[in-house]
CSV table of C-alpha atoms and ligand atoms in Angstrom, one decimal:
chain,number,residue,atom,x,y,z
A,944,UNK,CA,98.2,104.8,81.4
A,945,UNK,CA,101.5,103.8,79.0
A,946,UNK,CA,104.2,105.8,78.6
A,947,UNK,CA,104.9,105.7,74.9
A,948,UNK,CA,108.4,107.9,74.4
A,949,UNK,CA,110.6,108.2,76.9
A,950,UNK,CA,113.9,110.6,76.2
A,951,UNK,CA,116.8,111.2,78.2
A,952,UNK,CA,119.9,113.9,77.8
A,953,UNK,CA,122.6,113.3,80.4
A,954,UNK,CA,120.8,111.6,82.9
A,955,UNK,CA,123.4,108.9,85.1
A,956,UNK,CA,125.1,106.9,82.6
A,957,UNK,CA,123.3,108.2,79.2
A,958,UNK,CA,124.8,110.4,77.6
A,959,UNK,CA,121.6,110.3,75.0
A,960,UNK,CA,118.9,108.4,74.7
A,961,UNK,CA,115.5,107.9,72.8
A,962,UNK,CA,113.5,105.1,73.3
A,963,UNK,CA,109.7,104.1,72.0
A,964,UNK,CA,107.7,101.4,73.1
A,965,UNK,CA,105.3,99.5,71.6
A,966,UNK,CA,104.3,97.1,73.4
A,967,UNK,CA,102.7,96.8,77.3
A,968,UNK,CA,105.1,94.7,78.7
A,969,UNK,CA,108.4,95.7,78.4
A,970,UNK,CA,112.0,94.1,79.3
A,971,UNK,CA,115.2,95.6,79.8
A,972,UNK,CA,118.1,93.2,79.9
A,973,UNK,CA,121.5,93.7,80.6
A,974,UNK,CA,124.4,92.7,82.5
A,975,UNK,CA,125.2,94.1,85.9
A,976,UNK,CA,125.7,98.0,86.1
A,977,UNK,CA,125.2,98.9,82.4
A,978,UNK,CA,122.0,101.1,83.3
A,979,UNK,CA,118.9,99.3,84.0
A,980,UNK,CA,117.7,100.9,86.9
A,981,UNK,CA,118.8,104.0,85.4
A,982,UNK,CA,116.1,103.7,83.3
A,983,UNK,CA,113.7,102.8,85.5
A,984,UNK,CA,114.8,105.5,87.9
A,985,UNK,CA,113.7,107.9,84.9
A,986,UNK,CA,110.4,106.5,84.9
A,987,UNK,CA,110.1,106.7,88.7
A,988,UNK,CA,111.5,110.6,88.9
A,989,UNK,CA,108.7,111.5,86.5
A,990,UNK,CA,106.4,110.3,88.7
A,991,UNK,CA,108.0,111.6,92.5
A,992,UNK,CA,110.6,113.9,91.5
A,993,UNK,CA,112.7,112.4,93.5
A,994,UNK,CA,115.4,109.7,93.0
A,995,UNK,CA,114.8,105.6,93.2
A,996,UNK,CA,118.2,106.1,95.4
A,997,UNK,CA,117.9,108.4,98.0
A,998,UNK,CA,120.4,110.4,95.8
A,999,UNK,CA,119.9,114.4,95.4
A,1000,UNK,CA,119.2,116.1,91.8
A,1001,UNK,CA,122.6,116.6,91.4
A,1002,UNK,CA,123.6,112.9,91.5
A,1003,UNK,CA,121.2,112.3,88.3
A,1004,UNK,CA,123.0,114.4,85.9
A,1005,UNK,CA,125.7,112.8,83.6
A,1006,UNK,CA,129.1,113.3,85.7
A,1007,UNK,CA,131.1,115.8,84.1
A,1008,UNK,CA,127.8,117.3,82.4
A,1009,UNK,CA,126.1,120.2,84.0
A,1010,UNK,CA,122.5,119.5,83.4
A,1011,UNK,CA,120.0,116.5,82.6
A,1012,UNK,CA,116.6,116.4,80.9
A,1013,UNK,CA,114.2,113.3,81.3
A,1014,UNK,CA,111.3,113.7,78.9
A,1015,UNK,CA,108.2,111.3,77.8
A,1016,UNK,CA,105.2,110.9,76.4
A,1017,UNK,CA,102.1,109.5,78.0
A,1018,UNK,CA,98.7,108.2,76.7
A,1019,UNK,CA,96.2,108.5,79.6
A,1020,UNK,CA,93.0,108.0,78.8
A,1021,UNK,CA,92.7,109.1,74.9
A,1022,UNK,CA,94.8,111.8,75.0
A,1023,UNK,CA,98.7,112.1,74.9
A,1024,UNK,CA,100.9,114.5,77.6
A,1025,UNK,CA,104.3,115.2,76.8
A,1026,UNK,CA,106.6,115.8,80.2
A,1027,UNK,CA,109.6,117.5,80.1
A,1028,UNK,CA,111.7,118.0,83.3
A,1029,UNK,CA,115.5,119.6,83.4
A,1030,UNK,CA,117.4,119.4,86.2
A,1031,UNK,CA,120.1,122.4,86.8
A,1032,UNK,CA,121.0,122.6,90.1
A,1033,UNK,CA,121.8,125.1,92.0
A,1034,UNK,CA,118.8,126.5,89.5
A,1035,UNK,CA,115.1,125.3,90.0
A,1036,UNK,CA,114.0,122.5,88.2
A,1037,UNK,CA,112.4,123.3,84.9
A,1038,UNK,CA,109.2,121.4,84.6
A,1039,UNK,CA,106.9,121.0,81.7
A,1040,UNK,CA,103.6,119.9,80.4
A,1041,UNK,CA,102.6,119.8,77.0
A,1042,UNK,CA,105.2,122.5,76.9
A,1043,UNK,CA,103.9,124.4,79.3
A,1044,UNK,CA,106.3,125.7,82.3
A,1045,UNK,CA,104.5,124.3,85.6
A,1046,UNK,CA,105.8,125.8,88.8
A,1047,UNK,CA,103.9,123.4,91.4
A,1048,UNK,CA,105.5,119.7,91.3
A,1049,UNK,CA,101.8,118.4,92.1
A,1050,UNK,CA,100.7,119.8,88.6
A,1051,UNK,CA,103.4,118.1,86.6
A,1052,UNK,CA,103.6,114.3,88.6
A,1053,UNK,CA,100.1,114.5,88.4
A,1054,UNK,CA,100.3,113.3,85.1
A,1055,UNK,CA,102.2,110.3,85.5
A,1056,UNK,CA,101.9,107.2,88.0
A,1057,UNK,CA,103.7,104.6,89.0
A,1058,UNK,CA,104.6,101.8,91.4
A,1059,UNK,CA,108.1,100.8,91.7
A,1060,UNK,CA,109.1,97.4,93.1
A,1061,UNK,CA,113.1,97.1,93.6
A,1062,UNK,CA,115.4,95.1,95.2
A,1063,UNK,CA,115.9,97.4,98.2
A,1064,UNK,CA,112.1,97.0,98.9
A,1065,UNK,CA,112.8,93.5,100.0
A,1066,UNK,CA,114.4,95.2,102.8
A,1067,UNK,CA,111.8,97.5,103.5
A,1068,UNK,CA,110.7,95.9,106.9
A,1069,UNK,CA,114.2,95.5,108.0
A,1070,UNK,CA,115.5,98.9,106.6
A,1071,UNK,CA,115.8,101.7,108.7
A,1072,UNK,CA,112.6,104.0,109.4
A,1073,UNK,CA,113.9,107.1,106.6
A,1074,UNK,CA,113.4,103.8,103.4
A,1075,UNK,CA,110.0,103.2,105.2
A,1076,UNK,CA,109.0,107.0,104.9
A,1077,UNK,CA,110.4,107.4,101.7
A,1078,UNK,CA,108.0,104.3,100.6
A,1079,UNK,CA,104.9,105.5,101.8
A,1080,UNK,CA,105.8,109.4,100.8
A,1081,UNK,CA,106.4,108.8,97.1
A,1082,UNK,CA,102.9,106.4,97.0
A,1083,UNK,CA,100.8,109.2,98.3
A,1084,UNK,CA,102.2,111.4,95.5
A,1085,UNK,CA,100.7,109.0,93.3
A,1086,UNK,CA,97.1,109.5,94.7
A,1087,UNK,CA,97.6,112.8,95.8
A,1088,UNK,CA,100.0,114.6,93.8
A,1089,UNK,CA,99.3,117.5,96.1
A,1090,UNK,CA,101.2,115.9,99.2
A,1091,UNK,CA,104.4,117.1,97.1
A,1092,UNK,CA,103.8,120.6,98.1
A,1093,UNK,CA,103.1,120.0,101.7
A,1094,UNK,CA,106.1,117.4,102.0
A,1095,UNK,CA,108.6,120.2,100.4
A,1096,UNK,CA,107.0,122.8,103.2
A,1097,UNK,CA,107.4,120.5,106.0
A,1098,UNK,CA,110.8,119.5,104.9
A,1099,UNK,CA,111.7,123.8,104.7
A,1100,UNK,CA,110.4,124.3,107.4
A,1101,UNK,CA,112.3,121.8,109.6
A,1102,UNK,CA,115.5,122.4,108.0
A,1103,UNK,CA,115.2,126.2,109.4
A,1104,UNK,CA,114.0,125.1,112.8
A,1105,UNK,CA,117.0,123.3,112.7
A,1106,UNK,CA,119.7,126.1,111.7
A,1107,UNK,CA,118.1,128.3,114.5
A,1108,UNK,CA,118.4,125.6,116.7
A,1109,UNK,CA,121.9,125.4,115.9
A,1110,UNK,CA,122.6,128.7,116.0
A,1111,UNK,CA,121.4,128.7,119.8
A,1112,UNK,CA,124.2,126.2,120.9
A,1113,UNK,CA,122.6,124.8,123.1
A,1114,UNK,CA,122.0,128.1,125.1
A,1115,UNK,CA,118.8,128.2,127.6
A,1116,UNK,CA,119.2,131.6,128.1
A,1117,UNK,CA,119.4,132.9,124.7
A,1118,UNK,CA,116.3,134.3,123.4
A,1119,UNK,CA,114.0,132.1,122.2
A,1120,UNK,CA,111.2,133.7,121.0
A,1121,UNK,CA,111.5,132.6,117.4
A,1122,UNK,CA,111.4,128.8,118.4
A,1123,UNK,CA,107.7,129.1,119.1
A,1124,UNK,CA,106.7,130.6,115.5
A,1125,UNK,CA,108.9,128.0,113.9
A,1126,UNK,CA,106.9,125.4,116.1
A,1127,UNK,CA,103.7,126.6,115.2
A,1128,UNK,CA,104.6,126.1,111.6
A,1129,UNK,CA,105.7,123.1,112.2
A,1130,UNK,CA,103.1,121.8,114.5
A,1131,UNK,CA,100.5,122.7,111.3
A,1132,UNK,CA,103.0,121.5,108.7
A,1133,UNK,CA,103.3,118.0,110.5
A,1134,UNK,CA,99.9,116.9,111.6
A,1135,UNK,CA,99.3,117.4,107.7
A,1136,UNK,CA,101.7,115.0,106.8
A,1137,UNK,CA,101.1,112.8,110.0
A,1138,UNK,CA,97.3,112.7,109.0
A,1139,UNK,CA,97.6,112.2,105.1
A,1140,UNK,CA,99.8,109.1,106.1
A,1141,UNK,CA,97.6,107.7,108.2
A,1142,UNK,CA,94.9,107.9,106.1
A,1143,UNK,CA,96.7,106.2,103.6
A,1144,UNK,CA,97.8,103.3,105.1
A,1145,UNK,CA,94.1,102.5,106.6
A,1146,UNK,CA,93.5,103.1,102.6
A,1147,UNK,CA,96.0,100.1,101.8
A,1148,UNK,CA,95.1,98.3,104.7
A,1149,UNK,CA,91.4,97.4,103.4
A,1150,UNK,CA,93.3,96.4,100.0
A,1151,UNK,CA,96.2,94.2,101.8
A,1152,UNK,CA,94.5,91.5,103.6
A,1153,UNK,CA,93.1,89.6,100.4
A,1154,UNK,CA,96.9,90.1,98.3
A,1155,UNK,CA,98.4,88.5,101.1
A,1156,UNK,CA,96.1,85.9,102.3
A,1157,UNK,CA,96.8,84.7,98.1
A,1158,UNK,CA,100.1,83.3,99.4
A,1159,UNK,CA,99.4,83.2,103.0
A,1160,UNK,CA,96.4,82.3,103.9
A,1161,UNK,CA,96.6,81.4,107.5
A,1162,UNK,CA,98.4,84.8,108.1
A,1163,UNK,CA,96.8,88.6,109.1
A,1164,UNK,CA,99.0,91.1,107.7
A,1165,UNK,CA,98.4,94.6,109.7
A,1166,UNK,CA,100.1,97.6,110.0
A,1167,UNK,CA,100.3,100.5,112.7
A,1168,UNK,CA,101.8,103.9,112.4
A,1169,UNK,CA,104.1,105.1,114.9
A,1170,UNK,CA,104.3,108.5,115.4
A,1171,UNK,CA,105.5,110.5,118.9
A,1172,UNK,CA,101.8,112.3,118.4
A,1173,UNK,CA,100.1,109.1,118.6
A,1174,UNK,CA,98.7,107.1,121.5
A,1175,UNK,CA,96.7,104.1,122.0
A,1176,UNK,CA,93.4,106.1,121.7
A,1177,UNK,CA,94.2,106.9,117.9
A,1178,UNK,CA,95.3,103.3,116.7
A,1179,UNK,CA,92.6,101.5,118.5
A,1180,UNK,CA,90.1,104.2,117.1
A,1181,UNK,CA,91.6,104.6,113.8
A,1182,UNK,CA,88.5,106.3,112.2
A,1183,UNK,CA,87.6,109.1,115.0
A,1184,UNK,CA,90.7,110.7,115.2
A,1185,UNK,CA,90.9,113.9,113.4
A,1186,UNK,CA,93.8,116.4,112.6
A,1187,UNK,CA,92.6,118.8,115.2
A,1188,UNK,CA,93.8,116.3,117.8
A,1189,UNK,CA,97.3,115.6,116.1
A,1190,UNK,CA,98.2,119.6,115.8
A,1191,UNK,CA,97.2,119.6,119.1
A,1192,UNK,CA,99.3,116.8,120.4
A,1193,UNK,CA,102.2,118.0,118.2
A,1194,UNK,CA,101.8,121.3,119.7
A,1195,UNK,CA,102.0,120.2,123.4
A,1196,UNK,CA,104.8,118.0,122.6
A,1197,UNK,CA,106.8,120.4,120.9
A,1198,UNK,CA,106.0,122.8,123.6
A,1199,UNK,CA,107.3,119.5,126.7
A,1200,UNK,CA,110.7,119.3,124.1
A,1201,UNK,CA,111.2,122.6,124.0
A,1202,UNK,CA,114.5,122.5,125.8
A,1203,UNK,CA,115.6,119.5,125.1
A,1204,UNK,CA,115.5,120.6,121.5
A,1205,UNK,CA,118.3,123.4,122.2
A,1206,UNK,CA,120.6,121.2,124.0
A,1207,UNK,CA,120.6,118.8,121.4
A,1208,UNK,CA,120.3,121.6,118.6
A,1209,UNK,CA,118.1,119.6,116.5
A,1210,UNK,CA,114.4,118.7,115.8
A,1211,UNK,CA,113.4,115.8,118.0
A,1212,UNK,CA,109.7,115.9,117.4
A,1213,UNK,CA,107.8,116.0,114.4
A,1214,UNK,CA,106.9,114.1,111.4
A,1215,UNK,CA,110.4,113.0,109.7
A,1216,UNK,CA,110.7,110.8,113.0
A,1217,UNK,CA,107.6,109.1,112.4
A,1218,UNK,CA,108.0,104.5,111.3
A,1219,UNK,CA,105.6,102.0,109.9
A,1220,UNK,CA,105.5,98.8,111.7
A,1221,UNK,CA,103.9,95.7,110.3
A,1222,UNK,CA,102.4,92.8,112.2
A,1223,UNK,CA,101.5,89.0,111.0
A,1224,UNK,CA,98.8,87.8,113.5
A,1225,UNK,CA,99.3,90.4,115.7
A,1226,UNK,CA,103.0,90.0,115.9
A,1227,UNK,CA,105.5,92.7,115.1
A,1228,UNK,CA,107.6,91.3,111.7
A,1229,UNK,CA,110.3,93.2,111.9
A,1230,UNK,CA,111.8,91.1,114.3
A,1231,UNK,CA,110.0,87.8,113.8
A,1232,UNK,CA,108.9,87.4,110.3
A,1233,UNK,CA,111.2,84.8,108.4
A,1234,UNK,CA,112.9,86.4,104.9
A,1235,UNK,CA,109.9,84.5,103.0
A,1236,UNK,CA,107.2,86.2,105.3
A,1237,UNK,CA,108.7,89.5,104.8
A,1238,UNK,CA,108.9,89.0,101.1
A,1239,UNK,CA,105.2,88.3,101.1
A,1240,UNK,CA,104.3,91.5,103.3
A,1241,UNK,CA,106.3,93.7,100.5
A,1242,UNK,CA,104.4,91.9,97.3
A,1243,UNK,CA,101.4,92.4,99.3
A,1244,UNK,CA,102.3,96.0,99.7
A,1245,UNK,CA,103.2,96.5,96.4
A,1246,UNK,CA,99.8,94.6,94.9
A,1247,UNK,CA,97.6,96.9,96.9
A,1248,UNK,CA,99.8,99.8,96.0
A,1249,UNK,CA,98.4,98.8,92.1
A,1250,UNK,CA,94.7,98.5,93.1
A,1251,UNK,CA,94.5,101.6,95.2
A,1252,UNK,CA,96.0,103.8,92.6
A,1253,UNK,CA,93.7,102.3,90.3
A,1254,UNK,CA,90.8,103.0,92.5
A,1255,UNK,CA,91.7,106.2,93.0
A,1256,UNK,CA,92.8,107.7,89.1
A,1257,UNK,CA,90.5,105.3,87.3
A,1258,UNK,CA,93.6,104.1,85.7
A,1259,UNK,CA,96.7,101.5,86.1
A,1260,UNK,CA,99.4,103.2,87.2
A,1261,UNK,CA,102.8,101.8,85.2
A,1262,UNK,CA,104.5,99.0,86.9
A,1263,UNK,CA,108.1,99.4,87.3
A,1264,UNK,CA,110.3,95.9,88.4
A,1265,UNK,CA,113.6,96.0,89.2
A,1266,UNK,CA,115.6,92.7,88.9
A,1267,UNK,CA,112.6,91.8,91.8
A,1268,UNK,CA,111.4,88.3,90.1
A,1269,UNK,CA,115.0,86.8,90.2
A,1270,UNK,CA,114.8,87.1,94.0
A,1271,UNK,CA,111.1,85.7,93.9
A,1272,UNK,CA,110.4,82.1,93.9
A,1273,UNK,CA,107.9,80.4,92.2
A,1274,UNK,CA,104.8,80.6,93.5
A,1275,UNK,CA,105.2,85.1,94.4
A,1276,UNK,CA,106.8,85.3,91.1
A,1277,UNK,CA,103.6,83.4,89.1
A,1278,UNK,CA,101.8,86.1,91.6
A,1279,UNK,CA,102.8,89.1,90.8
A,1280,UNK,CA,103.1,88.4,86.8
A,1281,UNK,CA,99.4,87.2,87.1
A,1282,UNK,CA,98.1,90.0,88.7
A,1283,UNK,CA,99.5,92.8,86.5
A,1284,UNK,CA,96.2,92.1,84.4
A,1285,UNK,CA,97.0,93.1,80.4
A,1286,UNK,CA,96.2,97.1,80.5
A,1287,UNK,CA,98.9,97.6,83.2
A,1288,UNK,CA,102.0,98.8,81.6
A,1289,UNK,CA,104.9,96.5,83.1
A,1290,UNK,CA,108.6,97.3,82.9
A,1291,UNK,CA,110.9,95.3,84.0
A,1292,UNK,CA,114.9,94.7,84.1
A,1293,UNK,CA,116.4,91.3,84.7
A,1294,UNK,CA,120.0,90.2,83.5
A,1295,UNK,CA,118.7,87.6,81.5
A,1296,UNK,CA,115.1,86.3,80.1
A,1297,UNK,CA,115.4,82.8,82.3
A,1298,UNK,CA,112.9,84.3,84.9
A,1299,UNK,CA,110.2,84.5,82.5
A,1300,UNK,CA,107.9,82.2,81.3
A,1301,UNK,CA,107.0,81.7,78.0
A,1302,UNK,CA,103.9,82.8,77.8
A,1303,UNK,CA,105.0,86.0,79.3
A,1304,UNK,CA,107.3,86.5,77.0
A,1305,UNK,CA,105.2,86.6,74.1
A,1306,UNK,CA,104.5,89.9,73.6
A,1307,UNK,CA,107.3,91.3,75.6
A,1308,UNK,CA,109.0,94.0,74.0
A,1309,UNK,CA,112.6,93.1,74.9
A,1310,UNK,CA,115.4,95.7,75.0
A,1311,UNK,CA,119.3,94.5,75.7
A,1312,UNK,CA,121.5,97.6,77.5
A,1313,UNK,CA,125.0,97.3,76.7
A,1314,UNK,CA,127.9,100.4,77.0
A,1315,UNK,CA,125.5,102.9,78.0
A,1316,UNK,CA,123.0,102.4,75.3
A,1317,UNK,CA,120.1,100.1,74.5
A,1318,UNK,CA,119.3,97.8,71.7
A,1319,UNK,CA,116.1,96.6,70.6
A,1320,UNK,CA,116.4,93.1,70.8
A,1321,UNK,CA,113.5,91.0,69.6
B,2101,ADP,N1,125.5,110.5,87.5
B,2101,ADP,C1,126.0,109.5,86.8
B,2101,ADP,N2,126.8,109.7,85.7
B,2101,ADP,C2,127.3,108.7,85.0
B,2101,ADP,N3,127.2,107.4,85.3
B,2101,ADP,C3,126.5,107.1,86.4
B,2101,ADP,C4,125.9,108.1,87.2
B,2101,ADP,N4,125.2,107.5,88.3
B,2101,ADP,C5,125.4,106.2,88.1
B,2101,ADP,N5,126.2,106.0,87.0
B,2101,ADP,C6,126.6,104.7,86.5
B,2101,ADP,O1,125.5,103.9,86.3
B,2101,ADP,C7,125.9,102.5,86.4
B,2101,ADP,C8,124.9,101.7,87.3
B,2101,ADP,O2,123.7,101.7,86.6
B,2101,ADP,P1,122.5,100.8,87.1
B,2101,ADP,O3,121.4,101.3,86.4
B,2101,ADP,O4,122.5,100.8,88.6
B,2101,ADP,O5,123.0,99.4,86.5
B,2101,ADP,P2,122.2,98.0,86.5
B,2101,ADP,O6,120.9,98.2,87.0
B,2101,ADP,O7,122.2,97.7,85.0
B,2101,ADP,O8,123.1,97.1,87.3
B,2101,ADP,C9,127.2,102.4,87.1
B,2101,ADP,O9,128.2,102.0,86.2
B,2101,ADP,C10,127.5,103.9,87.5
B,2101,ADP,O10,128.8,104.2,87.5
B,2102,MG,MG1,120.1,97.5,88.8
């Protein structure tokens, strides 16, 4: 898929903004804080609804403005979709397609698909667990558009487990009944979430092996879910377990927490808790991999990200690199540009074009951002 249009109306620092591409590989250049990930965050909120920077819906909109609208168009396949979203807090997000009002987020990022590599996913392995969740969360959406719903449940859910937690103070004799339908919901809401995830990442982890063993080849990149529901029995067995036997868990944990969960007045269990760790030859690389190592593992991640999607929509998702291949050397940055193969749209921001090779600069569509607006520049 390419996105062909993309429009903006008081979104961060644009005040306006219509841009049309024309070629697959596009480059945004442009000194430091003038707006490139801006527009890459555009991109990426099309696809997740939800910010590159852990920033809510209000944060996007221009400051002093009261509303934003992103807009594009896509070519998928041989047809074109036109997606419109305007964000109006404390109102609902408008969402369009084709013109159309959409009222389910799965049916309007199902359209569009991308995988975004930034500088912050450098840090993924030595972030803290909520970048990790946020990672694997937004690619789902891009396989399973559907996980949006179930995320925004789980997430309403907890949030009202947690006011009527508070609202307890921390008092054992209180009436309680109410915790146990909240922790049924939950219970349901996150073995969903707990399952998709895992499911996921033994998707990746079949895809993983052969991106990483590219630039490593003596190492075996793994990964293992953690999750308070999980045991030795389900990552040793990774294909037998079922969800039946994650509600259940959840459910008997939830029940053992019970009172802890009133004295501390918040949620201690459930599926916003869960990690991902990752392991090179069995060893745990958070705390041993080098900063190289741990570079690989994310380029890994991210090239298996590509291919999965692929796999899964029948088409390349668009490619979105923030100022990554400055922080690359050599031999990952000759990796990554070789493996976006020609029909994957590529977008990238850099300050300057000394990263790039020659030859893939020639049919680079290159785009110079200056005072909040952007200049076609070749
Ligand atoms: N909601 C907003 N309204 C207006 N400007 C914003 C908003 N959010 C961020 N900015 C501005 O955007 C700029 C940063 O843009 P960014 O895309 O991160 O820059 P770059 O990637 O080019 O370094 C900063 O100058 C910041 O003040
Ligand atoms: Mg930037």
């Amino acid at each position: 898929m390419y996105i062909n249009k993309l429009k903006l109306k008081n979104f961060r620092n644009y005040e306006e903004l219509n841009l049309q591409f024309n070629s697959h590989k596009i480059l945004f250049i442009g000194k430091n804080a003038q707006g490139k990930t801006n527009l890459l965050e555009a991109v990426y909120y099309l696809s997740t609804l939800d910010s590159l920077k852990n920033n809510s819906d209000s944060e996007l909109i221009k400051w002093n403005e009261n509303y934003s609208n992103i807009s594009c168009e896509i070519q998928k396949f041989d047809v074109n979709i036109d997606l419109d979203v305007i964000i109006n807090p404390p109102n609902r997000k408008k969402l369009k397609v084709n013109g159309i009002l959409k009222n389910k987020s799965s049916d309007f990022i199902s359209n569009i698909s991308t995988v975004c590599f930034t500088v912050n996913d450098l840090l993924l392995l030595r972030g803290n667990p909520d970048n990790r969740r946020k990672w694997i969360d937004n690619a789902i959406l891009q396989v399973y558009p559907a996980y949006s719903e179930r995320l925004t449940k789980y997430n309403k859910i907890k949030s009202q487990k947690n006011n009527y937690l508070k609202n307890l103070k921390g008092n054992l004799n209180a009436d309680t009944s109410l915790l146990d339908v909240w922790n049924e919901q939950l219970a349901i809401s996150a073995s969903n979430l707990t399952f998709i995830r895992i499911s996921f990442l033994n998707e990746l982890e079949k895809i993983v092996p052969n991106k990483h063993k590219l630039i490593a080849a003596n190492e075996n990149l793994s990964f293992v879910y953690n999750s308070s529901v999980l045991n030795d029995v389900f990552i040793n067995d990774k294909p037998q377990f079922k969800i039946e036997d994650i509600l259940q868990k959840y459910k008997q944990l939830l029940e053992e927490k019970k009172q802890e969960e009133i004295i501390r007045a918040q949620s201690v269990i459930g599926a916003h808790r869960d990690d991902i760790s990752f392991f090179i030859n069995g060893i745990e690389a958070t705390k041993f991999a080098s900063q190289g190592q741990q570079r690989t593992i994310v380029l890994s991640l991210k090239l298996a990200e590509l291919e999965l999607i692929n796999q899964k929509i029948n088409t390349n998702p668009i490619l979105l690199l923030d100022d990554v291949l400055a922080e690359l050397d050599d031999l990952r940055q000759n990796l990554l540009l070789n493996a976006i193969n020609n029909n994957t749209q590529t977008i990238i921001t850099s300050v300057d074009t000394l990263h790039f090779k020659e030859e893939y600069l020639k049919d680079v569509e290159i785009f110079e951002i200056k005072n909040n607006n952007v200049f076609k520049f070749n």
